[in-house]
Short mmCIF file of C-alpha atoms in Angstrom, two decimals:
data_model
loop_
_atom_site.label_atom_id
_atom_site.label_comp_id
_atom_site.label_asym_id
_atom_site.label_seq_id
_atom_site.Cartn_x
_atom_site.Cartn_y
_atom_site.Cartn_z
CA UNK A 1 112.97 112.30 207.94
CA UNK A 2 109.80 113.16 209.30
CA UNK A 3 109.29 116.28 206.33
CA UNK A 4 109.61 118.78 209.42
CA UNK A 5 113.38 120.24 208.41
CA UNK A 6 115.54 120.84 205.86
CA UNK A 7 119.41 120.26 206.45
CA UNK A 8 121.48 122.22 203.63
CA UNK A 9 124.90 122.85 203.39
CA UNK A 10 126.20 126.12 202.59
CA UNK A 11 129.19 127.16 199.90
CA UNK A 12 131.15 127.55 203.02
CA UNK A 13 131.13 124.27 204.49
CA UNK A 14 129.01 124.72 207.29
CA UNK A 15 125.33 122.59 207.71
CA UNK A 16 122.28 124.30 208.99
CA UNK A 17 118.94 122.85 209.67
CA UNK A 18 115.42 124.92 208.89
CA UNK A 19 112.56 124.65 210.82
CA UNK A 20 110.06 124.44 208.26
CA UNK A 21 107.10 125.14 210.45
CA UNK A 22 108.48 128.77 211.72
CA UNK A 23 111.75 129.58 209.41
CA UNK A 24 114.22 129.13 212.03
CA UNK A 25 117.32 128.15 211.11
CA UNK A 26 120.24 126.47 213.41
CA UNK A 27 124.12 125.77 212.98
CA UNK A 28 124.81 122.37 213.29
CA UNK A 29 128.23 122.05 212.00
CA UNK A 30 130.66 125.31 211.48
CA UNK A 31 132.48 126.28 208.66
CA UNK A 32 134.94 123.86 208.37
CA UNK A 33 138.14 126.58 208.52
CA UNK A 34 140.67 123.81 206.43
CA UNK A 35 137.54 122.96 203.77
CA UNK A 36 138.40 123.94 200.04
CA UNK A 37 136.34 126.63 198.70
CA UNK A 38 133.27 125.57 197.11
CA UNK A 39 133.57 122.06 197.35
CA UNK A 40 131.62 119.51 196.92
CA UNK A 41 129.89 118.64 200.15
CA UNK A 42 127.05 115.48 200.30
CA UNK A 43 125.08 114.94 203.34
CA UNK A 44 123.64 111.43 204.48
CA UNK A 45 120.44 112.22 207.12
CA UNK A 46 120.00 108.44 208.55
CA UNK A 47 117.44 107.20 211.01
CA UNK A 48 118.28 108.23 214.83
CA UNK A 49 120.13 111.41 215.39
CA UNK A 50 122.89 110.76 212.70
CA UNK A 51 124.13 113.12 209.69
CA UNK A 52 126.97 112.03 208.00
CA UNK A 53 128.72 114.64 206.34
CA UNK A 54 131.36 114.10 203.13
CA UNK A 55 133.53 116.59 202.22
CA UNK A 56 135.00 116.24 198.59
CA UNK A 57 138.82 115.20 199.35
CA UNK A 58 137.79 114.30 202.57
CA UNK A 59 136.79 111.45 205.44
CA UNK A 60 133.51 111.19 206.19
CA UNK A 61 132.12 112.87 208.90
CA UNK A 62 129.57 111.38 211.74
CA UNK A 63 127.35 114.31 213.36
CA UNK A 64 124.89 113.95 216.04
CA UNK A 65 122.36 116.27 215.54
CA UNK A 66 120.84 116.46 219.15
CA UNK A 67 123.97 117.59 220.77
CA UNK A 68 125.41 119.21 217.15
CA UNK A 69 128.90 117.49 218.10
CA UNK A 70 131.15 115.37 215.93
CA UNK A 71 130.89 111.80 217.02
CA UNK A 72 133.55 110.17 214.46
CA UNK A 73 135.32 110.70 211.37
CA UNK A 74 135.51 107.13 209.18
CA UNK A 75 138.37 106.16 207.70
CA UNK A 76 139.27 103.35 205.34
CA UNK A 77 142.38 101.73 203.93
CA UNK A 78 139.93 100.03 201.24
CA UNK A 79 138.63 102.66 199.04
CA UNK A 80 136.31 105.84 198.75
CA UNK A 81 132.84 106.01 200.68
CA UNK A 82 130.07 105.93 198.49
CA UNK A 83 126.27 104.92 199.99
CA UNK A 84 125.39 104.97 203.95
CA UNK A 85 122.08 103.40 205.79
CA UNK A 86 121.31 102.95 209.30
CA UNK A 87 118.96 100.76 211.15
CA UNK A 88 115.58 102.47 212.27
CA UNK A 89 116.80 103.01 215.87
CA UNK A 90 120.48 104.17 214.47
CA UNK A 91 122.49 101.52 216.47
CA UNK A 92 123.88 100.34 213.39
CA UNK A 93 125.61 102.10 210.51
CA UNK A 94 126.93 100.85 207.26
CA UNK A 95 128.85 102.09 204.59
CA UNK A 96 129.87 100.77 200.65
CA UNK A 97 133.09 101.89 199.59
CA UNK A 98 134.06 102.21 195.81
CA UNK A 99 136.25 99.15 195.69
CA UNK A 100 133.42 96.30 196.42
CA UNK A 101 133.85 96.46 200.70
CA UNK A 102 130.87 97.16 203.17
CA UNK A 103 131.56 98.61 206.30
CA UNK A 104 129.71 98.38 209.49
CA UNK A 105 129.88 100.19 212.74
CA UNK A 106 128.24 100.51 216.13
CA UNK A 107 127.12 103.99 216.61
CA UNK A 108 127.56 106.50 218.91
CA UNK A 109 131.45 104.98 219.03
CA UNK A 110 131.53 104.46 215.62
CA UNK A 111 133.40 101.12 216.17
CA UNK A 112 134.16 98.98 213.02
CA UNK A 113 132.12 95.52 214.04
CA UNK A 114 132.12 93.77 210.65
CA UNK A 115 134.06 94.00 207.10
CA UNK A 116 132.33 92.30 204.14
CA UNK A 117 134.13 91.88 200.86
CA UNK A 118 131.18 91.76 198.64
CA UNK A 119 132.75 92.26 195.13
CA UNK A 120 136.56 93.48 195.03
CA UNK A 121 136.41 94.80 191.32
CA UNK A 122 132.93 96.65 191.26
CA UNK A 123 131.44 99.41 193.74
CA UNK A 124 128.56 98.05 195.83
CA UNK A 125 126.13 100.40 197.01
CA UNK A 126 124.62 99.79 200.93
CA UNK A 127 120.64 99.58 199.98
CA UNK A 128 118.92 98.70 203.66
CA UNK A 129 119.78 97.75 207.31
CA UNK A 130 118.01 95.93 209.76
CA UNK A 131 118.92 94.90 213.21
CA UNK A 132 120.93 91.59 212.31
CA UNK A 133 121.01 92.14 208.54
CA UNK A 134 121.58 94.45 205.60
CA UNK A 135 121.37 94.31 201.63
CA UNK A 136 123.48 95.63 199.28
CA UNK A 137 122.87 96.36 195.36
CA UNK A 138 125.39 96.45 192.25
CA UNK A 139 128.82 94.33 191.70
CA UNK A 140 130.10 93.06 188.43
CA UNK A 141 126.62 91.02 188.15
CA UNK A 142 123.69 93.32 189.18
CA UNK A 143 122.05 91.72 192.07
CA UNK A 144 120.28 92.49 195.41
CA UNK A 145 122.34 90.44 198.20
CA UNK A 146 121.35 89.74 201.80
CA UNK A 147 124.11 89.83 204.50
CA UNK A 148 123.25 88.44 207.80
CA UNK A 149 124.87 90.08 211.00
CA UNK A 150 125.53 87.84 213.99
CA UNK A 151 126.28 90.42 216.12
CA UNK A 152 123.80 89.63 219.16
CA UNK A 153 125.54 86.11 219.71
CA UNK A 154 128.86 86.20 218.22
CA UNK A 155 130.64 89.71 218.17
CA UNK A 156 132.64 90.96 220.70
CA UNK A 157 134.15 94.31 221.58
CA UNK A 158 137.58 94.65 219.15
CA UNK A 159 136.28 91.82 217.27
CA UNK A 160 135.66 92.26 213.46
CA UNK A 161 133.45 89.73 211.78
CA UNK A 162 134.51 88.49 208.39
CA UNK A 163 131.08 87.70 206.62
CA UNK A 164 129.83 85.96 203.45
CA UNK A 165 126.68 86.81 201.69
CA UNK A 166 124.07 84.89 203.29
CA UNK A 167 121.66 84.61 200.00
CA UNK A 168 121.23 86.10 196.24
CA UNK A 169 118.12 87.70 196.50
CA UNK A 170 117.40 88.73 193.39
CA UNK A 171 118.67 89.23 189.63
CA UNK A 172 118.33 92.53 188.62
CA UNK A 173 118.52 93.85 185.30
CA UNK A 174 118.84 97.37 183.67
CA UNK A 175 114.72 97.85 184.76
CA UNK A 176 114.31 96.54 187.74
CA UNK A 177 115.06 98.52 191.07
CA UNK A 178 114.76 98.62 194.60
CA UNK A 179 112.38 100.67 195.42
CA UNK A 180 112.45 100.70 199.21
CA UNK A 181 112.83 99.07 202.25
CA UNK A 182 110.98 97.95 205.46
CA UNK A 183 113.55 97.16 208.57
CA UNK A 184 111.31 96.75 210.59
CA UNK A 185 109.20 94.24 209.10
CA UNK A 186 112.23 92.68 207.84
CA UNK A 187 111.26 93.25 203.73
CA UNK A 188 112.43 94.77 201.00
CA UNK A 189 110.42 95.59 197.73
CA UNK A 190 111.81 95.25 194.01
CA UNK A 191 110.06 96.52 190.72
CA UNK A 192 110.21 94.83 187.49
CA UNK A 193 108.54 95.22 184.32
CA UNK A 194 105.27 92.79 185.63
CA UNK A 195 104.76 94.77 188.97
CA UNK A 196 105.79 95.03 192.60
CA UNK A 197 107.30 92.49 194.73
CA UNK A 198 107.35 92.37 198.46
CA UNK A 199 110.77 90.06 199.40
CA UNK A 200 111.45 88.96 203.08
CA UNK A 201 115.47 89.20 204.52
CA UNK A 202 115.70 86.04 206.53
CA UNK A 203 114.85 83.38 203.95
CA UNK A 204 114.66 85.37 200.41
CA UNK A 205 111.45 84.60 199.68
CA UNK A 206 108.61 86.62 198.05
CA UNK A 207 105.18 87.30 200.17
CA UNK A 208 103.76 89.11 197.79
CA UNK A 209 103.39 90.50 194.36
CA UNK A 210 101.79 93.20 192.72
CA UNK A 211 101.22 92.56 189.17
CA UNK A 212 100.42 95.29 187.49
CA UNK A 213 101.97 95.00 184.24
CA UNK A 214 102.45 98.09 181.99
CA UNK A 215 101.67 100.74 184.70
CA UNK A 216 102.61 103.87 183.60
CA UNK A 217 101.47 105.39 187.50
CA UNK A 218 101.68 103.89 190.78
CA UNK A 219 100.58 104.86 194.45
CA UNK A 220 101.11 103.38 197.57
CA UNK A 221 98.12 104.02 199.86
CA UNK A 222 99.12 106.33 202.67
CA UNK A 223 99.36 102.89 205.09
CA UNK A 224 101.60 100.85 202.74
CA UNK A 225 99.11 97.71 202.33
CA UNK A 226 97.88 98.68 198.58
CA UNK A 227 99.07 100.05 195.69
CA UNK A 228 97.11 101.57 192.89
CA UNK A 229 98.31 101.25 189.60
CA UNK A 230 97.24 102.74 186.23
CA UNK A 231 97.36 100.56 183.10
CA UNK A 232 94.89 100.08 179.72
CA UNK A 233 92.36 103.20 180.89
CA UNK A 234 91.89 101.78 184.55
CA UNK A 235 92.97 102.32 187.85
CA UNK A 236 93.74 99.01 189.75
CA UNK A 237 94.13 98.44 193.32
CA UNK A 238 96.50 95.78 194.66
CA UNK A 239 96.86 94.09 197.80
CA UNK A 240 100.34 93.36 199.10
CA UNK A 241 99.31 91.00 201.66
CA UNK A 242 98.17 88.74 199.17
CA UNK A 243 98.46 89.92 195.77
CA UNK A 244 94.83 90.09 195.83
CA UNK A 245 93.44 93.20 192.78
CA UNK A 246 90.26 94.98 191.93
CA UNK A 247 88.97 97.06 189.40
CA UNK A 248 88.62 100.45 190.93
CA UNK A 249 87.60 102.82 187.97
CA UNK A 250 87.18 102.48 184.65
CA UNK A 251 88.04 105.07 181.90
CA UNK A 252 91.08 106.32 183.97
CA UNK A 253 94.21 107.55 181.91
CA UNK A 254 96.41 109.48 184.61
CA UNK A 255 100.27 110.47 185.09
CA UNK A 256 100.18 111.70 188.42
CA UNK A 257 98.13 111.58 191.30
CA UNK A 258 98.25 112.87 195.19
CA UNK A 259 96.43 110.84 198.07
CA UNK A 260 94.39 112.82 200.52
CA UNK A 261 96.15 112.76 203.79
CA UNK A 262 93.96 110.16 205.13
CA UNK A 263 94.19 107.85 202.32
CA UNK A 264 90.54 107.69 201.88
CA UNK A 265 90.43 109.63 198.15
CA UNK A 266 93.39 109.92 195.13
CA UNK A 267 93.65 112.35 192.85
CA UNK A 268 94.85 112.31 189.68
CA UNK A 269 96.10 114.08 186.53
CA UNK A 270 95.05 112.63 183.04
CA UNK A 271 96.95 112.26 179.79
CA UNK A 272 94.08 114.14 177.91
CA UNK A 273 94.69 118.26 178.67
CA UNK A 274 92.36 119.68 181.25
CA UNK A 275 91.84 116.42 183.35
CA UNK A 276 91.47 116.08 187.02
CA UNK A 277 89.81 112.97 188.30
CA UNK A 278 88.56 112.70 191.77
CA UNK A 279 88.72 108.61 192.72
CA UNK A 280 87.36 107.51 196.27
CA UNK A 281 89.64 104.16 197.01
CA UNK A 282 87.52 103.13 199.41
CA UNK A 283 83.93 103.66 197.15
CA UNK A 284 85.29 102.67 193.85
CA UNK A 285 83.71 105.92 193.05
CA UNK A 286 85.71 108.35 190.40
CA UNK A 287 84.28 111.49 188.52
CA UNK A 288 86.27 114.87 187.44
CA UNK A 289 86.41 118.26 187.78
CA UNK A 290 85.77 120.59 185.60
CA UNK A 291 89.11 122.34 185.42
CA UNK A 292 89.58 123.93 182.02
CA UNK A 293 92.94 124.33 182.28
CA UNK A 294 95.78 122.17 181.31
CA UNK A 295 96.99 121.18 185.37
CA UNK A 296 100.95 120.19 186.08
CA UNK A 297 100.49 119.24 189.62
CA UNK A 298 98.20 118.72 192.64
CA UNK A 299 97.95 119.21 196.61
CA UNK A 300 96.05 118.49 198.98
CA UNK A 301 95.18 120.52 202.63
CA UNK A 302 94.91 118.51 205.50
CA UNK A 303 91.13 118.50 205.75
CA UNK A 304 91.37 115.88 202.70
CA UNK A 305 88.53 118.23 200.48
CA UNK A 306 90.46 120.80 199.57
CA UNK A 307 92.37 120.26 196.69
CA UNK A 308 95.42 123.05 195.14
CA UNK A 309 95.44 122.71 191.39
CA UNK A 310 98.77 123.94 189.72
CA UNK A 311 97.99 124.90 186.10
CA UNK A 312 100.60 124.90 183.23
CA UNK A 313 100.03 128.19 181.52
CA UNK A 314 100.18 129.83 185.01
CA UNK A 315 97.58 129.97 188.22
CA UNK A 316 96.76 127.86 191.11
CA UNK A 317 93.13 126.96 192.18
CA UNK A 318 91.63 125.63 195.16
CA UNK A 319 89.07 123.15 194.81
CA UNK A 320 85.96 122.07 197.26
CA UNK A 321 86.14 118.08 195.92
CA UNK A 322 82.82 117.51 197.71
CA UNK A 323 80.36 120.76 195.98
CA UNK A 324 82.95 120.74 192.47
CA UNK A 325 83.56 124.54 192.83
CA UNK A 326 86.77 126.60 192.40
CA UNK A 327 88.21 130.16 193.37
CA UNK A 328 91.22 131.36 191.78
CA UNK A 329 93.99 131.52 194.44
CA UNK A 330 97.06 133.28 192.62
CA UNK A 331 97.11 134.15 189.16
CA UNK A 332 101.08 133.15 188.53
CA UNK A 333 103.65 134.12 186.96
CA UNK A 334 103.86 137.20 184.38
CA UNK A 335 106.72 134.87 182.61
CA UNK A 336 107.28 131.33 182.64
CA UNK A 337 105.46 128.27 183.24
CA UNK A 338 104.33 126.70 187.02
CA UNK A 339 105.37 123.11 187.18
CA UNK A 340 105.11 122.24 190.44
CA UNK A 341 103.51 123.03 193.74
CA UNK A 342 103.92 121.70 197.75
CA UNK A 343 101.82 122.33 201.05
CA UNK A 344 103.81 122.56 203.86
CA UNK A 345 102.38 120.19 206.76
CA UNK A 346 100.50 122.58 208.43
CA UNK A 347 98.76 123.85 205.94
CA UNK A 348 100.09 127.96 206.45
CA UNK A 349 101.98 127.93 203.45
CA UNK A 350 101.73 127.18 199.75
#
């Protein structure tokens, strides 16, 4: 969660984590001596110290991944497990099954608190969790629904809740989507066709929209309070607080774009071959570099000037954004086309 690890699990059942900062690796589960061959194994990283790990054939597992023990296995008489989400602090866990039932459980025990029968003929997917809600997506009518969780004031240890859906939030239809979720804050945001919209748990409501039409790109800023959005040759920037927008540059066409890691600059890949624009949010200022080169993607170092250029035909350059000069880094491959590069947070490795 915090783009420091990677937790993979290998063809023999076990699940090791990688430092990606100095390539040590750790066992955090063993190879599972009963586990078929080869099967299919999906892995759930949730907020706090929990992994849950699903064998194909199997119950879910819960791991902790600070002591590497097994805290629970789940079980259900009412169908498959399908999705999983946690509040931010992990104290809560909750599970969709594949027959329309949410589960939720108090973690570490893993103790069943509530059982919500959202839809009985369709498979309802857990979407976000908060401390005294959650909301779930899917069901025989596509919609977002808000559960509320008196648990504070009215569970009890060995009691299970039986809940109904506190509110429809919101109609969705094949091209709309949740796009994520803020727990914290107590919102969730939905895309649409005509932009962004930033909907609050507790009463349903929408505090803010984001307009921005036919976007074919869209950024959130590195703190979460704008998005920039690329439509008609422009670059827009939108405010989520209030829906408030600006013109930020003009003559903008782009497909992809990287933030510098302090927000303060974006840029961006353009439809026409050979394009790199360099956009200041903050300035409203935007001019390109002179690349040459058809680019396929973009990253940045952490001083925020030094931009990696990945181009299609083969080749990575690193940029100085502030004097417009290049050096050729790596010349690429002899065969085969580079589509993609990444910076690993410290900035040692490409």
């Amino acid at each position: 969660l915090a783009g420091t690890e990677v937790i993979a699990a290998h063809d023999d059942g076990s699940v090791w984590r990688w430092d990606l900062a100095d390539g040590d690796s750790t066992c955090l589960v063993p190879t599972s001596g009963d586990a078929a061959e080869e099967s299919r194994i999906d892995l759930h990283r949730l907020p706090g110290p929990w992994l849950v790990l699903h064998r194909q054939g199997a119950p879910p597992e819960v791991w902790d991944l600070r002591s590497r023990e097994r805290r629970a296995i789940l079980s259900s008489d009412y169908g498959e497990f399908r999705s999983f989400a946690a509040t931010p602090n992990g104290a809560l866990l909750a599970a969709g099954l594949s027959t329309g039932f949410l589960l939720v459980y108090r973690m570490p025990e893993a103790t069943e608190i509530a059982r919500i029968e959202a839809d009985p003929s369709e498979e309802i997917a857990v979407r976000a969790v908060g401390e005294d809600w959650l909301v779930t997506a899917g069901g025989s009518e596509p919609k977002l629904c808000a559960w509320r969780l008196p648990l504070k004031a009215e569970s009890k240890p060995g009691k299970r809740l039986e809940l109904e859906p506190d509110r429809e939030i919101e109609r969705l239809d094949e091209a709309n989507s949740l796009v994520g979720a803020d727990p914290v804050r107590g919102s969730i945001y939905v895309a649409d066709r005509d932009g962004l919209s930033r909907i609050r748990v507790d009463t349903g409501e929408v505090d803010a929209e984001v307009p921005f039409g036919d976007a074919h790109a869209v950024w959130f800023e590195p703190g979460g309070a704008t998005v920039l959005a690329a439509h008609a040759g422009a670059i827009r920037s939108r405010r989520l607080v209030d829906g408030g927008h600006e013109l930020i540059a003009r003559g903008a066409d782009p497909f992809a774009g990287a933030y510098s890691p302090e927000g303060r600059v974006l840029a961006w890949i353009g439809q026409e071959p050979a394009t790199v624009g360099i956009l200041s949010t903050t300035a409203g200022h935007a001019r390109t570099l002179d690349v040459r080169q058809p680019v396929a993607d973009l990253a940045w170092a952490r001083d925020g000037v030094t931009l990696y250029c990945a181009h299609t035909m083969g080749g990575i350059a690193v940029w100085d954004t502030r004097k417009n000069v290049s050096r050729a880094v790596w010349k690429g491959p002899a065969k085969g086309l580079l589509n993609g590069i990444a910076l690993s947070p410290d900035g040692e490795r490409l």
